[in-house]
Short mmCIF file of C-alpha atoms in Angstrom, two decimals:
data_model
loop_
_atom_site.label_atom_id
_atom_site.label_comp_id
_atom_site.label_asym_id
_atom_site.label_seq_id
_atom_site.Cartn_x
_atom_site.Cartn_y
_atom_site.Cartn_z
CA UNK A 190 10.52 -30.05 -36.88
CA UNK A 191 14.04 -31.11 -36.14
CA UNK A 192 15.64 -31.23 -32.51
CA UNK A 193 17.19 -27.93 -32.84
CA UNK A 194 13.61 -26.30 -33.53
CA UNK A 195 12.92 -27.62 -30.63
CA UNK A 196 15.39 -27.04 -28.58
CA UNK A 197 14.95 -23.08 -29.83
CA UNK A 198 11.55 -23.19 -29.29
CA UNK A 199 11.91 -24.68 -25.29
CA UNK A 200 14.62 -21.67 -25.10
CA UNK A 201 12.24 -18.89 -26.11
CA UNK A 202 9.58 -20.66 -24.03
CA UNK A 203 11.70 -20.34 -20.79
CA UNK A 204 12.74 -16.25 -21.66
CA UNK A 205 9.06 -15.49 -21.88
CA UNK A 206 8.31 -17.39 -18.79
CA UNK A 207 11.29 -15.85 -17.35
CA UNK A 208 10.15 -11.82 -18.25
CA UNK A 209 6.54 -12.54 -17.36
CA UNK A 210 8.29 -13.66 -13.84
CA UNK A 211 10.00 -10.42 -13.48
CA UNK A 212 7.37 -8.59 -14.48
CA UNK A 213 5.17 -9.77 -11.87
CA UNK A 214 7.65 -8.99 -9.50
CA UNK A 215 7.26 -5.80 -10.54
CA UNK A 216 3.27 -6.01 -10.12
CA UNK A 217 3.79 -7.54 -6.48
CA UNK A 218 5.35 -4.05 -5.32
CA UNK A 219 3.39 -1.68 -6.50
CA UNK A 220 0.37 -3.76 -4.74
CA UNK A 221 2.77 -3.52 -2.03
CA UNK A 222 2.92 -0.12 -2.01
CA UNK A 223 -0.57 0.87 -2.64
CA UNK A 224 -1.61 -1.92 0.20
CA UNK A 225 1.08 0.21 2.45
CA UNK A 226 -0.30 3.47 2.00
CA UNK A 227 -4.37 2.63 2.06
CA UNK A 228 -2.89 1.14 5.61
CA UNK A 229 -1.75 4.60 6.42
CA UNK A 230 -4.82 6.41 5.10
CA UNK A 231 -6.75 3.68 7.70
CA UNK A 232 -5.08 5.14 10.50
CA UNK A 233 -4.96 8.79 9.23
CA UNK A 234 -9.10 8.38 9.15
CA UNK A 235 -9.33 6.24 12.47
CA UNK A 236 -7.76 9.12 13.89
CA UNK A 237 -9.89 12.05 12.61
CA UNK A 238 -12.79 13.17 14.01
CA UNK A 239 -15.95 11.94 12.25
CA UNK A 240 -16.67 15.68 10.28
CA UNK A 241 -12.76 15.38 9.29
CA UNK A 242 -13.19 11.81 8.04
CA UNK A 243 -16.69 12.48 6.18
CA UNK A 244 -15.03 15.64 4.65
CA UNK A 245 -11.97 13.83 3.50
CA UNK A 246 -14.55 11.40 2.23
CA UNK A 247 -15.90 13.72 0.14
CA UNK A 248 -12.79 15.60 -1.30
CA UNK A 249 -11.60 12.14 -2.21
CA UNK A 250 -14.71 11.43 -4.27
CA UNK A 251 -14.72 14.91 -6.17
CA UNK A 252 -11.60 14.35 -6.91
CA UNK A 253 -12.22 11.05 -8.41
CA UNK A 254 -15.05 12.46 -10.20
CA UNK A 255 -13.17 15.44 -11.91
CA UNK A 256 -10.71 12.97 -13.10
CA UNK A 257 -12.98 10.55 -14.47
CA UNK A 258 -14.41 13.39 -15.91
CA UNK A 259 -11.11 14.33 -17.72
CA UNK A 260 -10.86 11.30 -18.98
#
């Protein structure tokens, strides 16, 4: 393997590193976003009364059942 393989091979080593890098910057907002808006469901349920929140609590887990069931 000469220098110039190597040199190549360094190169390609440092674009991958590079797109895995932006790609977890990527991965950092949408955990962002998701961490954002189970923060606003928090204070959406804080604020209910407890029959709101355990009715919520079960829409929320039909729902997840009828999609797992699609699936």
């Amino acid at each position: 393997m000469g220098i110039k393989d190597q040199f190549q091979d360094k190169a390609q080593d440092l674009a991958d590193r590079a797109n895995r890098a932006k790609g977890s910057a990527g991965d950092r907002d949408e955990t962002r976003e998701r961490a954002s808006r189970a923060r606003d469901e928090a204070r959406n349920r804080a604020s209910q009364s407890p029959d709101q929140a355990r009715d919520a609590a079960r829409e929320r887990r039909d729902r997840l059942g009828r999609d797992l069931d699609e699936v």
